[in-house]
Coordinates of C-alpha atoms in Angstrom, one line a residue:
X1 CA 81.8 98.2 128.3
X2 CA 80.0 96.2 125.6
X3 CA 80.5 96.4 121.8
X4 CA 77.9 99.0 121.2
X5 CA 79.4 101.3 123.9
X6 CA 82.9 100.7 122.6
X7 CA 81.7 101.6 119.1
X8 CA 80.3 104.9 120.4
X9 CA 83.4 105.7 122.3
X10 CA 85.7 105.0 119.3
X11 CA 83.5 107.1 117.1
X12 CA 83.8 110.1 119.5
X13 CA 87.6 109.4 119.7
X14 CA 87.9 109.3 115.9
X15 CA 86.0 112.6 115.5
X16 CA 88.3 114.3 118.1
X17 CA 91.4 112.9 116.4
X18 CA 90.3 114.4 113.1
X19 CA 89.8 117.8 114.8
X20 CA 93.3 117.5 116.3
X21 CA 95.0 117.6 112.8
X22 CA 96.2 121.2 113.0
X23 CA 97.9 120.7 116.4
X24 CA 99.5 117.4 115.3
X25 CA 100.6 119.0 112.0
X26 CA 102.2 121.9 113.8
X27 CA 104.2 119.6 116.0
X28 CA 105.4 117.5 113.1
X29 CA 106.4 120.6 111.1
X30 CA 109.0 121.2 113.8
X31 CA 110.5 117.7 114.3
X32 CA 109.3 115.7 111.3
X33 CA 107.9 115.7 107.7
X34 CA 104.9 117.8 108.6
X35 CA 102.5 115.2 107.5
X36 CA 101.7 113.3 110.7
X37 CA 98.5 115.2 111.4
X38 CA 97.3 114.8 107.9
X39 CA 97.9 111.0 108.1
X40 CA 96.1 110.7 111.4
X41 CA 93.2 112.8 110.1
X42 CA 92.9 110.5 107.0
X43 CA 93.1 107.4 109.1
X44 CA 90.5 108.4 111.7
X45 CA 88.2 109.9 109.1
X46 CA 88.2 106.3 107.6
X47 CA 87.4 105.0 111.1
X48 CA 84.4 107.3 111.3
X49 CA 83.1 106.0 108.0
X50 CA 83.7 102.4 109.2
X51 CA 81.8 102.9 112.5
X52 CA 78.9 104.6 110.8
X53 CA 78.5 101.8 108.3
X54 CA 75.7 99.4 109.4
X55 CA 77.5 96.6 107.6
X56 CA 80.4 96.8 110.1
X57 CA 79.4 94.1 112.6
X58 CA 82.5 92.9 114.5
X59 CA 82.0 89.6 116.4
X60 CA 83.7 90.7 119.7
X61 CA 85.9 93.3 121.3
X62 CA 89.1 91.8 119.8
X63 CA 87.6 91.6 116.3
X64 CA 86.5 95.3 116.7
X65 CA 90.0 96.5 117.4
X66 CA 91.6 94.3 114.7
X67 CA 89.3 95.8 112.1
X68 CA 90.1 99.3 113.4
X69 CA 93.8 98.6 113.0
X70 CA 93.4 97.2 109.5
X71 CA 91.5 100.3 108.5
X72 CA 94.2 102.6 109.9
X73 CA 96.9 100.6 108.1
X74 CA 95.1 100.7 104.7
X75 CA 94.0 104.3 104.9
X76 CA 96.9 106.2 106.5
X77 CA 99.9 104.7 104.8
X78 CA 103.5 105.4 105.8
X79 CA 105.2 104.6 109.1
X80 CA 102.4 106.0 111.3
X81 CA 99.8 103.9 109.5
X82 CA 101.8 100.7 110.1
X83 CA 102.6 101.6 113.7
X84 CA 99.1 102.6 114.9
X85 CA 97.5 99.9 112.8
X86 CA 99.8 97.3 114.5
X87 CA 98.9 98.6 117.9
X88 CA 95.2 98.0 117.3
X89 CA 95.6 94.8 115.3
X90 CA 98.0 93.1 117.7
X91 CA 96.2 94.3 120.8
X92 CA 92.9 93.2 119.3
X93 CA 94.2 89.7 118.5
X94 CA 95.2 89.2 122.2
X95 CA 91.6 89.7 123.3
X96 CA 89.6 87.9 120.7
X97 CA 86.4 86.3 122.0
X98 CA 86.1 89.0 124.7
X99 CA 82.6 90.5 124.9
X100 CA 83.3 93.1 127.6
X101 CA 86.0 95.8 127.8
X102 CA 87.2 96.2 131.4
X103 CA 90.4 97.5 132.9
X104 CA 92.1 94.1 132.9
X105 CA 91.2 93.5 129.2
X106 CA 92.3 97.0 128.3
X107 CA 95.6 96.5 130.0
X108 CA 96.2 93.3 127.9
X109 CA 95.2 95.2 124.8
X110 CA 97.8 98.0 125.5
X111 CA 100.6 95.6 126.5
X112 CA 100.3 93.2 123.7
X113 CA 99.8 96.1 121.3
X114 CA 103.0 97.7 122.6
X115 CA 104.9 94.4 122.0
X116 CA 103.5 94.3 118.5
X117 CA 104.7 97.9 117.8
X118 CA 108.1 97.0 119.2
X119 CA 108.5 93.9 117.1
X120 CA 107.6 96.0 114.0
X121 CA 109.8 99.0 114.5
X122 CA 112.2 98.2 117.5
X123 CA 111.4 101.5 119.1
X124 CA 111.9 101.5 122.9
X125 CA 111.0 104.0 125.6
X126 CA 113.3 106.9 125.4
X127 CA 113.6 106.9 121.6
X128 CA 111.1 109.8 121.3
X129 CA 108.3 108.0 119.5
X130 CA 104.7 107.0 120.2
X131 CA 106.1 104.2 122.3
X132 CA 106.9 106.7 125.1
X133 CA 103.2 107.4 125.6
X134 CA 102.1 103.8 124.9
X135 CA 104.6 102.2 127.3
X136 CA 103.7 104.7 130.1
X137 CA 100.0 103.9 129.5
X138 CA 100.6 100.1 129.5
X139 CA 102.6 100.2 132.7
X140 CA 100.0 102.3 134.4
X141 CA 97.2 99.9 133.2
X142 CA 99.0 96.9 134.6
X143 CA 98.7 98.5 138.1
X144 CA 95.0 99.2 137.8
X145 CA 93.4 96.0 136.7
X146 CA 91.5 95.8 140.0
X147 CA 89.6 99.0 139.2
X148 CA 86.7 99.6 136.9
X149 CA 87.5 100.9 133.4
X150 CA 85.9 104.3 134.4
X151 CA 88.3 104.5 137.4
X152 CA 91.4 103.3 135.5
X153 CA 91.1 105.2 132.2
X154 CA 91.7 108.7 133.6
X155 CA 95.0 107.5 135.2
X156 CA 96.0 105.6 132.1
X157 CA 95.3 108.7 129.9
X158 CA 97.2 110.9 132.3
X159 CA 100.2 108.5 132.2
X160 CA 100.2 108.6 128.4
X161 CA 100.2 112.4 128.3
X162 CA 103.1 112.5 130.8
X163 CA 105.0 110.0 128.6
X164 CA 104.4 112.3 125.6
X165 CA 105.5 115.3 127.5
X166 CA 108.8 113.6 128.5
X167 CA 109.7 113.3 124.8
X168 CA 110.5 117.0 125.0
X169 CA 113.7 116.1 126.8
X170 CA 114.7 113.3 124.3
X171 CA 116.7 113.3 121.1
X172 CA 114.9 111.5 118.3
X173 CA 116.5 108.3 116.9
X174 CA 113.9 107.5 114.2
X175 CA 112.7 109.1 111.0
X176 CA 113.4 112.5 109.7
X177 CA 113.6 113.8 113.3
X178 CA 116.8 111.7 113.7
X179 CA 118.6 114.0 111.3
X180 CA 117.8 117.1 113.5
X181 CA 119.6 115.6 116.5
X182 CA 119.7 117.9 119.5
X183 CA 117.3 120.4 117.7
X184 CA 114.4 118.0 118.6
X185 CA 114.9 118.7 122.3
X186 CA 112.2 121.0 123.7
X187 CA 109.5 119.6 121.3
X188 CA 107.1 116.7 121.9
X189 CA 107.0 113.8 119.4
X190 CA 103.8 114.1 117.4
X191 CA 103.3 110.3 117.4
X192 CA 103.5 110.3 121.2
X193 CA 101.0 113.1 121.4
X194 CA 98.6 111.2 119.0
X195 CA 98.9 108.1 121.3
X196 CA 98.1 110.3 124.3
X197 CA 95.2 112.0 122.5
X198 CA 93.6 108.7 121.6
X199 CA 93.5 107.7 125.3
X200 CA 92.5 111.2 126.4
X201 CA 89.5 111.2 124.1
X202 CA 88.5 107.7 125.1
X203 CA 88.5 108.9 128.7
X204 CA 86.7 112.1 127.8
X205 CA 83.9 110.1 126.3
X206 CA 83.5 107.6 129.1
X207 CA 83.1 110.4 131.6
X208 CA 80.6 112.3 129.5
X209 CA 78.2 109.3 129.9

Protein backbone atom coordinates (compact mmCIF):
# COMPACT_ATOMS: atom_id res chain seq x y z
CA UNK A 1 0.00 0.00 0.00
CA UNK A 2 1.48 3.35 -1.05
CA UNK A 3 0.96 6.78 0.49
CA UNK A 4 -2.04 7.67 -1.69
CA UNK A 5 -3.78 4.38 -0.87
CA UNK A 6 -3.01 4.83 2.84
CA UNK A 7 -4.46 8.33 2.73
CA UNK A 8 -7.71 7.00 1.25
CA UNK A 9 -7.86 4.17 3.80
CA UNK A 10 -7.37 6.53 6.74
CA UNK A 11 -9.96 8.98 5.37
CA UNK A 12 -12.51 6.12 5.24
CA UNK A 13 -11.45 5.02 8.75
CA UNK A 14 -11.77 8.55 10.14
CA UNK A 15 -15.26 8.93 8.64
CA UNK A 16 -16.39 5.65 10.21
CA UNK A 17 -14.88 6.67 13.57
CA UNK A 18 -16.88 9.91 13.52
CA UNK A 19 -20.03 7.88 12.82
CA UNK A 20 -19.22 5.59 15.77
CA UNK A 21 -19.53 8.44 18.29
CA UNK A 22 -22.97 7.41 19.66
CA UNK A 23 -21.87 3.83 20.31
CA UNK A 24 -18.61 4.91 21.99
CA UNK A 25 -20.40 7.55 24.05
CA UNK A 26 -22.98 4.99 25.25
CA UNK A 27 -20.19 2.67 26.39
CA UNK A 28 -18.36 5.45 28.21
CA UNK A 29 -21.52 6.60 29.97
CA UNK A 30 -21.53 3.22 31.72
CA UNK A 31 -17.88 2.93 32.77
CA UNK A 32 -16.33 6.38 32.34
CA UNK A 33 -16.92 10.12 32.02
CA UNK A 34 -19.24 9.77 29.04
CA UNK A 35 -17.01 11.90 26.81
CA UNK A 36 -14.86 9.31 25.05
CA UNK A 37 -17.03 9.14 21.93
CA UNK A 38 -17.14 12.93 21.70
CA UNK A 39 -13.36 13.13 21.98
CA UNK A 40 -12.82 10.47 19.32
CA UNK A 41 -15.31 12.21 17.03
CA UNK A 42 -13.50 15.53 17.48
CA UNK A 43 -10.12 13.92 16.81
CA UNK A 44 -11.11 12.02 13.70
CA UNK A 45 -13.12 14.94 12.32
CA UNK A 46 -9.81 16.83 12.46
CA UNK A 47 -8.14 13.94 10.65
CA UNK A 48 -10.74 14.19 7.86
CA UNK A 49 -9.95 17.90 7.48
CA UNK A 50 -6.23 17.13 7.43
CA UNK A 51 -6.53 14.41 4.80
CA UNK A 52 -8.74 16.56 2.56
CA UNK A 53 -6.23 19.43 2.68
CA UNK A 54 -4.06 19.42 -0.45
CA UNK A 55 -1.30 21.10 1.56
CA UNK A 56 -0.96 17.91 3.63
CA UNK A 57 1.91 16.15 1.84
CA UNK A 58 3.73 13.70 4.16
CA UNK A 59 7.10 12.52 2.92
CA UNK A 60 6.64 8.83 3.73
CA UNK A 61 4.44 6.32 5.59
CA UNK A 62 6.08 7.07 8.94
CA UNK A 63 5.72 10.82 8.50
CA UNK A 64 2.05 10.26 7.58
CA UNK A 65 1.30 8.45 10.83
CA UNK A 66 3.32 10.94 12.92
CA UNK A 67 1.22 13.82 11.57
CA UNK A 68 -1.98 11.83 12.21
CA UNK A 69 -0.87 11.31 15.81
CA UNK A 70 0.00 14.97 16.28
CA UNK A 71 -3.42 16.00 14.97
CA UNK A 72 -5.17 13.59 17.35
CA UNK A 73 -3.14 14.91 20.29
CA UNK A 74 -3.87 18.54 19.56
CA UNK A 75 -7.54 18.15 18.65
CA UNK A 76 -8.89 15.55 21.11
CA UNK A 77 -7.27 16.65 24.35
CA UNK A 78 -7.51 14.62 27.54
CA UNK A 79 -6.10 11.16 28.20
CA UNK A 80 -7.52 9.62 25.02
CA UNK A 81 -5.89 12.28 22.85
CA UNK A 82 -2.52 11.66 24.48
CA UNK A 83 -2.83 7.87 24.24
CA UNK A 84 -4.08 7.54 20.67
CA UNK A 85 -1.79 10.35 19.55
CA UNK A 86 1.16 8.52 21.11
CA UNK A 87 0.22 5.29 19.33
CA UNK A 88 0.34 6.96 15.91
CA UNK A 89 3.34 9.18 16.64
CA UNK A 90 5.55 6.50 18.19
CA UNK A 91 4.50 3.86 15.68
CA UNK A 92 5.11 6.33 12.86
CA UNK A 93 8.59 7.26 14.10
CA UNK A 94 9.59 3.59 13.97
CA UNK A 95 8.84 3.34 10.24
CA UNK A 96 10.12 6.69 8.97
CA UNK A 97 11.53 6.54 5.40
CA UNK A 98 9.16 3.67 4.53
CA UNK A 99 7.28 4.15 1.26
CA UNK A 100 5.14 1.00 1.33
CA UNK A 101 2.85 -0.26 4.09
CA UNK A 102 2.95 -4.06 4.18
CA UNK A 103 2.23 -6.60 6.93
CA UNK A 104 5.78 -6.47 8.32
CA UNK A 105 5.81 -2.66 8.47
CA UNK A 106 2.35 -2.60 10.02
CA UNK A 107 3.46 -5.09 12.70
CA UNK A 108 6.37 -2.78 13.59
CA UNK A 109 4.04 0.22 13.69
CA UNK A 110 1.65 -1.54 16.09
CA UNK A 111 4.37 -2.95 18.34
CA UNK A 112 6.38 0.24 18.67
CA UNK A 113 3.15 2.19 19.09
CA UNK A 114 2.14 -0.15 21.89
CA UNK A 115 5.48 0.38 23.64
CA UNK A 116 5.01 4.15 23.33
CA UNK A 117 1.56 3.92 24.88
CA UNK A 118 2.92 1.79 27.71
CA UNK A 119 5.74 4.24 28.42
CA UNK A 120 3.25 7.08 28.54
CA UNK A 121 0.61 5.54 30.77
CA UNK A 122 1.99 2.25 32.18
CA UNK A 123 -1.19 0.37 31.20
CA UNK A 124 -0.64 -3.34 30.64
CA UNK A 125 -2.87 -6.04 29.13
CA UNK A 126 -5.57 -6.90 31.67
CA UNK A 127 -5.96 -3.32 32.95
CA UNK A 128 -9.17 -2.78 30.91
CA UNK A 129 -7.83 -0.11 28.55
CA UNK A 130 -7.22 0.31 24.82
CA UNK A 131 -3.99 -1.64 25.40
CA UNK A 132 -6.03 -4.85 25.62
CA UNK A 133 -7.08 -4.45 21.99
CA UNK A 134 -3.75 -2.98 20.85
CA UNK A 135 -1.61 -5.71 22.44
CA UNK A 136 -3.82 -8.45 20.97
CA UNK A 137 -3.50 -6.84 17.53
CA UNK A 138 0.28 -6.41 17.90
CA UNK A 139 0.85 -10.03 18.90
CA UNK A 140 -1.29 -11.24 16.03
CA UNK A 141 0.55 -8.98 13.57
CA UNK A 142 3.90 -10.41 14.68
CA UNK A 143 2.78 -13.86 13.54
CA UNK A 144 1.56 -12.69 10.14
CA UNK A 145 4.52 -10.80 8.67
CA UNK A 146 4.91 -13.37 5.89
CA UNK A 147 1.39 -12.61 4.58
CA UNK A 148 0.25 -9.72 2.42
CA UNK A 149 -1.39 -6.78 4.22
CA UNK A 150 -4.75 -7.81 2.69
CA UNK A 151 -4.35 -11.28 4.18
CA UNK A 152 -3.06 -10.15 7.58
CA UNK A 153 -5.37 -7.22 8.34
CA UNK A 154 -8.61 -9.25 8.78
CA UNK A 155 -6.88 -11.44 11.37
CA UNK A 156 -5.28 -8.46 13.13
CA UNK A 157 -8.64 -6.64 13.28
CA UNK A 158 -10.37 -9.75 14.61
CA UNK A 159 -7.72 -10.15 17.32
CA UNK A 160 -8.20 -6.52 18.37
CA UNK A 161 -11.98 -6.98 18.68
CA UNK A 162 -11.47 -10.15 20.72
CA UNK A 163 -9.11 -8.18 22.97
CA UNK A 164 -11.76 -5.49 23.39
CA UNK A 165 -14.43 -8.07 24.19
CA UNK A 166 -12.22 -9.60 26.88
CA UNK A 167 -12.29 -6.28 28.75
CA UNK A 168 -15.87 -7.20 29.74
CA UNK A 169 -14.37 -9.63 32.23
CA UNK A 170 -11.88 -7.14 33.69
CA UNK A 171 -12.00 -4.64 36.55
CA UNK A 172 -10.78 -1.18 35.51
CA UNK A 173 -7.64 0.16 37.19
CA UNK A 174 -7.37 3.52 35.40
CA UNK A 175 -9.46 6.68 35.20
CA UNK A 176 -12.97 7.21 36.52
CA UNK A 177 -13.82 3.58 35.78
CA UNK A 178 -11.35 2.61 38.52
CA UNK A 179 -13.73 4.09 41.11
CA UNK A 180 -16.53 1.81 39.92
CA UNK A 181 -14.55 -1.34 40.76
CA UNK A 182 -16.46 -4.58 40.12
CA UNK A 183 -19.32 -2.61 38.56
CA UNK A 184 -17.22 -2.31 35.38
CA UNK A 185 -17.41 -6.08 34.88
CA UNK A 186 -19.74 -6.99 32.03
CA UNK A 187 -18.97 -3.84 30.02
CA UNK A 188 -16.32 -3.31 27.36
CA UNK A 189 -13.77 -0.55 27.78
CA UNK A 190 -14.61 2.23 25.27
CA UNK A 191 -10.93 2.89 24.52
CA UNK A 192 -10.40 -0.77 23.64
CA UNK A 193 -13.46 -0.65 21.39
CA UNK A 194 -12.11 2.48 19.66
CA UNK A 195 -8.80 0.71 19.04
CA UNK A 196 -10.62 -2.31 17.61
CA UNK A 197 -12.86 -0.07 15.47
CA UNK A 198 -9.85 1.72 13.92
CA UNK A 199 -8.41 -1.61 12.75
CA UNK A 200 -11.84 -2.90 11.71
CA UNK A 201 -12.46 0.10 9.49
CA UNK A 202 -8.96 -0.13 7.97
CA UNK A 203 -9.77 -3.75 7.12
CA UNK A 204 -13.24 -2.87 5.80
CA UNK A 205 -11.69 -0.34 3.42
CA UNK A 206 -8.92 -2.56 2.13
CA UNK A 207 -11.42 -5.28 1.26
CA UNK A 208 -13.81 -2.90 -0.49
CA UNK A 209 -11.11 -2.19 -3.10
